Amino acid sequence: MQAPNHAERAHATWSASSAKRNMTCTGALGLILEVTKDWPEKSSEAADWGTCAHEISEACLRDGSDAERFIGETLKGKEHSFVVDEEMADCAQEFIDYVRSESEAPNTKLWIEQRFHFDDLKPPFDAGGTGDAVIFKPALKELEVVDLKGGRGVVVEAKGNPQLRSYGLGAVLANPGLDVDTVKVTIVQPRARHKDGPIRSETFTVGELVLWTSEMLAAMHKAKQAMDERATITGELSEEAWAEKWLVPGDHCRDTFCPVAAVCPALRTKVEASIGLYFDPITEAPSIKNAPDVGDPAQVGKYLDAADMIEGWVSSLRAHGHRMAEMGQPPTNYVLVEKVGREKFVDAEAEKKALAAARKAGVEDSKILNAPKAKSPKQIREAMKKKKADVSALEGLSTTPTTGTNLVRQDGTIRPAVSAVEQHFEAIKE
Ligand code: SF4
């Protein structure tokens, strides 16, 4: 079976994956819907990597194969493509092995990529999501939802996680008539280190889930209220008052990849306050009120506590500047330049010719092979140069593709700027 395409799936307005953000920051949903409505859809490399790992997992669970068979194949996420390597295959396989082990007992039922919605609860917006694997174990009267996380940057907790509870609730609603006492939610996150290991679970009773459901519904209605109040904003002052009333900045801005983090007034104010940053009213230059006291352990601890949130804000700001430039409005002093990818052989034939040329020049295989594959063109060229061999035999065998754009300071680059229009036409040509 081929890998299914997860990249084209649409998300519900209140998706399980945004439940933590929406339940922590009541105004987030309203702000996001308004601010991002004209933004082109973007997907990070990390998100696309995870999508491809999910596609491999689904294909293998459906046809009984192992992830290894995808190694070397190219899979496409929303924006980024990947040649499946061992790391991606291992990540998917850990999830596959866990799901298989939990679903092997007799009479166990398994649903793969099961979609669910909360329509029966009459939420104020469309709400739902997809459970990667849902397992019903009749002997235990337990319904388990297993969620694969491909990321390594944000370590996701299983306990008290609103996304996982949403999956648990969704699985109960999507499979009526099952005799369920407990719901177990499990995260498989092979690439991030956690003290409890890569596989972590939380189990709760159906009664506990019902209680949590009322909390979620209350949060949904508050979010709707915030959204409705947003529609009545008339000027800067009421915008500020709205932000103060409904927005709650914190680590979740980064951990949930809030799409408006770069432009969120509440997060910006919190970042500025955390480091004592202010903008000089005359020069508008940024300044820090007091030099950080790096000798005081308590003060350094306070700065470090804020570091994740600040880093999250900075990376969102970079992504936002990049998006503005792509839309034809680069931030002042910044330009888009081509992002140069890794040099690679043009095809398998070229790779063979390069290996033959290196061997003819007396280069040992250990210098040109990462068995069974060839090393990179650059490594082979360097190995030949060390043998004082003529490297002109390698000309035309490799190519250095451009892999998108980088946003850089105009006065800090010698690379020519590319315009958003050129980019647009390049994309069409492809
Ligand atoms: S950045 Fe943080 S505070 Fe701002 S809307 Fe997003 S979650 Fe809320």
XYZ file of C-alpha atoms and ligand atoms in Angstrom:
438
model
C 0.000 0.000 0.000
C 1.182 3.502 -0.867
C 1.481 6.109 1.882
C -1.876 7.945 2.215
C -1.941 11.727 1.798
C -2.418 13.488 5.161
C -1.143 16.845 3.899
C -4.471 17.850 2.370
C -6.626 17.350 5.438
C -8.675 20.298 6.673
C -8.855 21.179 10.383
C -12.033 21.911 12.325
C -12.418 25.456 13.714
C -11.873 24.016 17.224
C -9.499 21.151 16.539
C -8.277 18.698 19.142
C -4.731 19.817 18.381
C -5.552 23.418 19.335
C -7.556 22.507 22.475
C -4.721 23.298 24.898
C -4.186 26.728 23.385
C -7.889 27.548 23.174
C -8.586 26.400 26.714
C -5.623 28.348 28.142
C -5.972 31.524 26.081
C -9.647 32.288 25.563
C -9.121 34.958 22.908
C -6.681 32.944 20.775
C -9.268 31.426 18.437
C -10.948 34.757 17.646
C -7.629 36.499 17.048
C -6.287 33.663 14.890
C -9.417 33.447 12.707
C -9.371 37.181 12.101
C -5.643 37.759 11.619
C -4.779 34.715 9.512
C -7.750 34.743 7.147
C -5.692 36.237 4.277
C -2.423 34.528 5.089
C -1.247 31.865 2.660
C -1.230 28.472 4.308
C 2.263 27.602 5.551
C 3.661 24.452 6.992
C 6.954 24.109 8.825
C 9.525 21.506 7.898
C 9.035 19.854 11.298
C 5.255 19.641 10.822
C 5.649 18.159 7.345
C 8.185 15.656 8.675
C 5.603 14.519 11.225
C 2.915 14.281 8.539
C 5.106 11.951 6.474
C 5.840 9.760 9.530
C 2.067 9.533 10.111
C 1.476 8.504 6.504
C 4.031 5.705 6.795
C 2.440 4.515 10.050
C -1.014 4.422 8.567
C 0.084 2.518 5.471
C 1.965 -0.080 7.556
C -0.844 -0.577 10.064
C -3.283 -1.090 7.212
C -1.249 -3.588 5.206
C 0.781 -5.283 7.968
C 4.186 -4.198 6.639
C 7.029 -2.436 8.458
C 8.185 1.152 8.036
C 11.596 0.078 6.760
C 10.093 -0.564 3.327
C 9.652 3.191 2.827
C 13.365 4.000 3.285
C 14.598 5.790 0.172
C 11.089 6.761 -1.017
C 10.191 10.441 -1.362
C 7.115 11.585 0.568
C 5.564 15.006 0.288
C 4.149 17.087 3.134
C 2.242 20.323 2.559
C 5.362 22.213 1.474
C 8.387 20.074 2.149
C 9.393 16.725 0.667
C 11.529 14.128 2.414
C 13.455 11.084 1.327
C 12.468 8.638 4.059
C 15.519 7.771 6.144
C 16.094 5.458 9.077
C 15.148 8.114 11.608
C 11.711 8.644 10.076
C 11.162 4.897 9.617
C 12.239 4.170 13.217
C 9.915 6.876 14.547
C 6.947 5.429 12.653
C 7.902 1.854 13.590
C 7.889 2.617 17.331
C 4.298 3.772 17.003
C 3.361 0.808 14.769
C 4.896 -1.691 17.220
C 3.048 -0.155 20.168
C -0.317 -0.135 18.372
C 0.191 -3.737 17.254
C 1.130 -4.853 20.763
C -1.947 -3.162 22.280
C -4.339 -4.535 19.669
C -3.213 -8.150 19.369
C -5.471 -9.681 22.073
C -8.524 -11.596 20.762
C -11.667 -9.540 20.038
C -9.728 -6.276 20.201
C -10.908 -3.694 17.680
C -8.596 -1.252 15.944
C -9.498 1.867 13.978
C -6.711 3.673 12.141
C -6.912 7.433 11.551
C -10.440 7.615 12.899
C -12.100 11.001 12.395
C -14.492 12.365 15.017
C -16.575 15.447 15.716
C -18.343 16.922 18.719
C -21.610 17.830 16.935
C -23.712 15.877 19.487
C -22.434 18.234 22.214
C -23.736 21.247 20.267
C -20.499 23.263 20.421
C -20.556 26.892 19.218
C -18.172 26.033 16.317
C -17.405 22.942 14.283
C -15.083 20.912 16.472
C -13.291 17.604 16.064
C -10.114 15.861 15.008
C -8.550 12.548 14.049
C -7.284 9.806 16.359
C -4.133 8.197 14.897
C -5.088 4.788 16.315
C -8.131 3.899 18.409
C -8.175 0.521 20.166
C -11.065 -1.087 22.045
C -10.068 -3.839 24.486
C -13.303 -5.566 25.537
C -11.633 -7.695 28.217
C -10.530 -4.513 30.005
C -13.540 -2.428 28.937
C -10.958 0.105 27.850
C -10.834 2.421 24.850
C -7.335 3.663 24.011
C -6.270 6.416 21.638
C -2.631 6.400 20.564
C -1.123 9.599 19.216
C 2.160 9.710 17.299
C 4.279 12.809 17.867
C 7.170 13.192 15.445
C 8.601 16.365 17.016
C 11.682 16.612 19.172
C 11.566 20.293 20.155
C 8.499 20.327 22.394
C 8.215 17.389 24.803
C 4.513 16.622 25.120
C 3.031 15.484 28.435
C 0.320 12.820 28.465
C -1.136 13.801 31.837
C -3.857 16.444 31.798
C -3.316 17.092 28.096
C -6.464 18.673 26.539
C -5.536 17.434 23.061
C -5.387 13.824 24.256
C -8.569 14.184 26.287
C -10.262 15.511 23.171
C -9.112 12.392 21.343
C -10.466 10.234 24.171
C -13.813 12.024 24.046
C -13.875 11.873 20.258
C -13.217 8.119 20.302
C -16.086 7.553 22.764
C -18.449 9.616 20.586
C -17.306 8.036 17.317
C -17.853 4.488 18.589
C -21.205 4.428 20.377
C -22.423 1.216 21.929
C -19.048 0.000 23.240
C -18.951 -1.170 26.852
C -16.270 1.241 28.103
C -15.247 1.883 31.733
C -11.929 3.595 31.200
C -10.291 5.653 28.498
C -6.532 5.547 28.030
C -4.654 8.109 25.978
C -1.082 7.436 24.914
C 1.616 9.526 23.311
C 4.372 7.876 21.302
C 7.096 10.491 20.856
C 10.286 8.663 19.919
C 12.490 11.668 19.110
C 12.093 13.737 22.288
C 13.590 12.816 25.649
C 11.193 12.501 28.570
C 11.880 11.058 32.003
C 9.042 8.542 31.481
C 10.404 7.400 28.116
C 9.039 7.794 24.582
C 5.655 6.158 25.345
C 3.504 7.781 28.063
C -0.147 7.348 28.954
C -2.914 8.643 31.117
C -6.004 6.618 32.026
C -9.277 8.074 33.284
C -12.786 6.850 33.860
C -15.662 7.763 31.573
C -17.107 9.788 34.509
C -13.897 11.840 34.735
C -14.037 12.378 30.987
C -17.606 13.661 31.244
C -16.512 16.189 33.901
C -13.663 17.346 31.699
C -16.058 17.632 28.753
C -18.075 20.237 30.629
C -14.864 22.203 31.209
C -14.103 22.049 27.498
C -17.615 23.145 26.537
C -17.445 26.052 28.987
C -14.105 27.079 27.439
C -15.640 26.876 23.958
C -18.501 29.179 24.932
C -16.079 31.661 26.513
C -13.998 31.609 23.335
C -17.162 32.330 21.350
C -17.943 35.248 23.678
C -14.424 36.620 23.143
C -14.883 36.225 19.391
C -18.228 38.060 19.461
C -16.759 40.899 21.547
C -13.910 41.165 19.067
C -16.426 41.947 16.355
C -17.473 45.060 18.311
C -13.980 46.570 18.666
C -13.907 50.142 17.379
C -10.430 51.553 18.041
C -6.981 51.070 19.514
C -8.187 51.470 23.093
C -10.858 48.854 22.895
C -8.390 46.589 21.056
C -6.059 46.913 24.050
C -8.859 46.284 26.519
C -9.959 43.229 24.558
C -6.406 41.830 24.501
C -6.060 42.379 28.240
C -9.378 40.712 28.963
C -9.083 37.646 26.740
C -5.467 36.888 25.844
C -3.337 34.823 28.207
C 0.316 34.605 27.125
C 2.707 31.959 28.422
C 4.719 28.895 27.409
C 1.676 27.496 25.586
C 2.127 30.216 22.916
C 5.272 28.371 21.827
C 4.316 24.816 22.809
C 1.123 24.965 20.759
C 2.780 26.820 17.867
C 0.262 29.666 18.077
C 0.108 31.026 14.502
C -0.350 34.646 15.636
C 2.453 34.658 18.205
C 4.476 37.134 16.135
C 1.708 39.733 16.075
C -0.009 39.016 19.406
C -0.035 42.183 21.570
C -0.312 40.254 24.839
C 2.672 38.033 24.117
C 4.778 40.982 22.954
C 3.999 42.880 26.177
C 4.876 39.838 28.279
C 8.161 39.301 26.402
C 9.090 42.977 26.824
C 8.251 42.886 30.531
C 10.169 39.637 31.078
C 13.456 41.069 29.840
C 12.841 44.732 30.712
C 12.756 45.706 27.025
C 11.353 49.047 25.959
C 11.367 51.112 22.777
C 12.844 54.600 23.134
C 9.959 56.963 22.327
C 12.251 59.340 20.354
C 14.584 57.038 18.431
C 12.304 54.004 18.570
C 15.440 51.945 19.164
C 14.990 48.912 21.426
C 16.749 49.098 24.804
C 16.939 46.935 27.923
C 16.081 48.917 31.081
C 18.752 47.349 33.287
C 21.647 45.178 32.235
C 20.759 41.594 33.206
C 22.302 40.700 36.573
C 23.980 37.483 35.521
C 25.620 37.038 38.918
C 22.322 36.560 40.747
C 21.106 32.913 40.514
C 17.503 33.926 41.275
C 17.529 36.523 38.490
C 19.147 34.151 35.977
C 16.523 31.534 36.909
C 13.789 34.072 36.206
C 15.256 34.898 32.795
C 15.580 31.215 31.971
C 11.958 30.612 32.978
C 10.953 33.138 30.340
C 13.441 31.898 27.741
C 11.195 29.302 26.052
C 8.395 31.814 25.656
C 10.789 34.466 24.300
C 12.463 32.033 21.906
C 9.038 30.983 20.664
C 8.103 34.612 20.068
C 11.359 35.299 18.184
C 10.953 32.301 15.878
C 7.329 33.255 15.200
C 8.507 36.774 14.371
C 11.067 35.411 11.896
C 8.414 33.239 10.243
C 6.024 36.187 10.090
C 8.655 38.468 8.485
C 9.333 35.735 5.935
C 5.630 35.435 5.144
C 5.341 39.234 4.731
C 8.256 39.213 2.281
C 6.706 36.353 0.336
C 3.506 38.376 0.111
C 5.466 41.265 -1.429
C 5.856 43.399 1.731
C 9.297 42.612 3.187
C 10.091 44.079 6.614
C 12.227 47.244 6.276
C 15.939 46.439 5.640
C 15.204 42.767 4.913
C 15.252 40.817 1.631
C 14.502 37.324 0.457
C 17.478 35.387 -0.912
C 17.637 31.892 -2.323
C 18.180 29.145 0.187
C 20.834 26.850 -1.185
C 20.288 23.156 -0.556
C 22.828 20.353 -0.257
C 24.793 19.398 -3.331
C 23.634 15.996 -4.633
C 24.193 13.729 -7.608
C 21.878 14.383 -10.538
C 20.891 10.697 -10.733
C 22.041 7.163 -9.912
C 24.107 6.973 -13.119
C 26.021 10.129 -12.154
C 26.676 8.663 -8.702
C 28.149 5.510 -10.290
C 30.383 7.591 -12.586
C 31.659 9.620 -9.616
C 32.481 6.455 -7.648
C 34.252 4.975 -10.675
C 36.308 8.171 -11.143
C 37.311 8.181 -7.473
C 38.296 4.499 -7.523
C 40.308 5.053 -10.705
C 42.166 7.805 -8.835
C 43.044 5.278 -6.114
C 40.638 6.531 -3.413
C 39.680 3.764 -0.967
C 35.980 2.843 -0.669
C 35.896 3.901 3.002
C 36.474 7.503 1.848
C 33.691 7.526 -0.762
C 31.018 5.203 0.607
C 28.610 5.235 3.510
C 27.861 1.647 2.523
C 25.823 0.866 0.547
C 25.397 4.489 -0.591
C 27.913 6.940 -2.006
C 29.084 9.814 0.177
C 28.144 13.316 -0.913
C 29.658 14.848 -4.085
C 31.594 17.266 -1.861
C 33.100 14.444 0.234
C 34.074 12.478 -2.888
C 35.619 15.599 -4.459
C 37.639 16.278 -1.296
C 38.808 12.649 -1.124
C 39.989 12.872 -4.747
C 41.745 16.186 -4.093
C 43.685 14.572 -1.240
C 44.936 12.033 -3.772
C 45.895 14.974 -6.002
C 43.514 13.563 -8.639
C 41.896 15.615 -11.405
C 38.357 16.335 -10.206
C 37.114 17.572 -13.591
C 35.687 14.060 -14.095
C 33.040 15.008 -11.514
C 31.840 18.065 -13.428
C 28.196 17.929 -14.427
C 27.495 14.917 -12.206
C 26.031 16.902 -9.337
C 23.678 19.789 -8.754
C 23.050 22.214 -5.898
C 19.299 22.871 -5.812
C 17.648 25.891 -4.283
C 15.219 24.839 -1.599
C 13.133 27.959 -1.009
C 14.155 31.318 0.421
C 15.722 32.840 3.512
C 14.916 36.267 4.919
C 18.145 38.141 5.639
C 19.251 41.699 6.412
C 19.871 43.545 3.171
C 23.169 45.045 4.357
C 24.409 41.695 5.658
C 24.278 39.655 2.456
C 26.054 39.604 -0.867
C 23.481 37.227 -2.332
C 21.063 38.817 -4.825
C 17.539 39.433 -3.590
C 14.773 37.400 -5.171
C 11.342 38.917 -5.476
C 8.176 37.310 -4.255
C 6.906 37.502 -7.870
C 9.892 35.481 -9.172
C 9.235 32.961 -6.442
C 5.643 32.742 -7.464
C 6.522 32.023 -11.088
C 9.189 29.502 -10.086
C 6.534 27.649 -8.103
C 4.189 27.685 -11.115
C 6.943 26.375 -13.434
C 7.580 23.481 -11.024
S 0.307 34.135 21.185
Fe -0.307 33.311 23.158
S -1.453 34.975 24.106
Fe -1.347 35.421 21.937
S -3.181 34.530 21.041
Fe -1.592 32.999 20.854
S -1.829 31.733 22.692
Fe -2.928 33.653 23.099
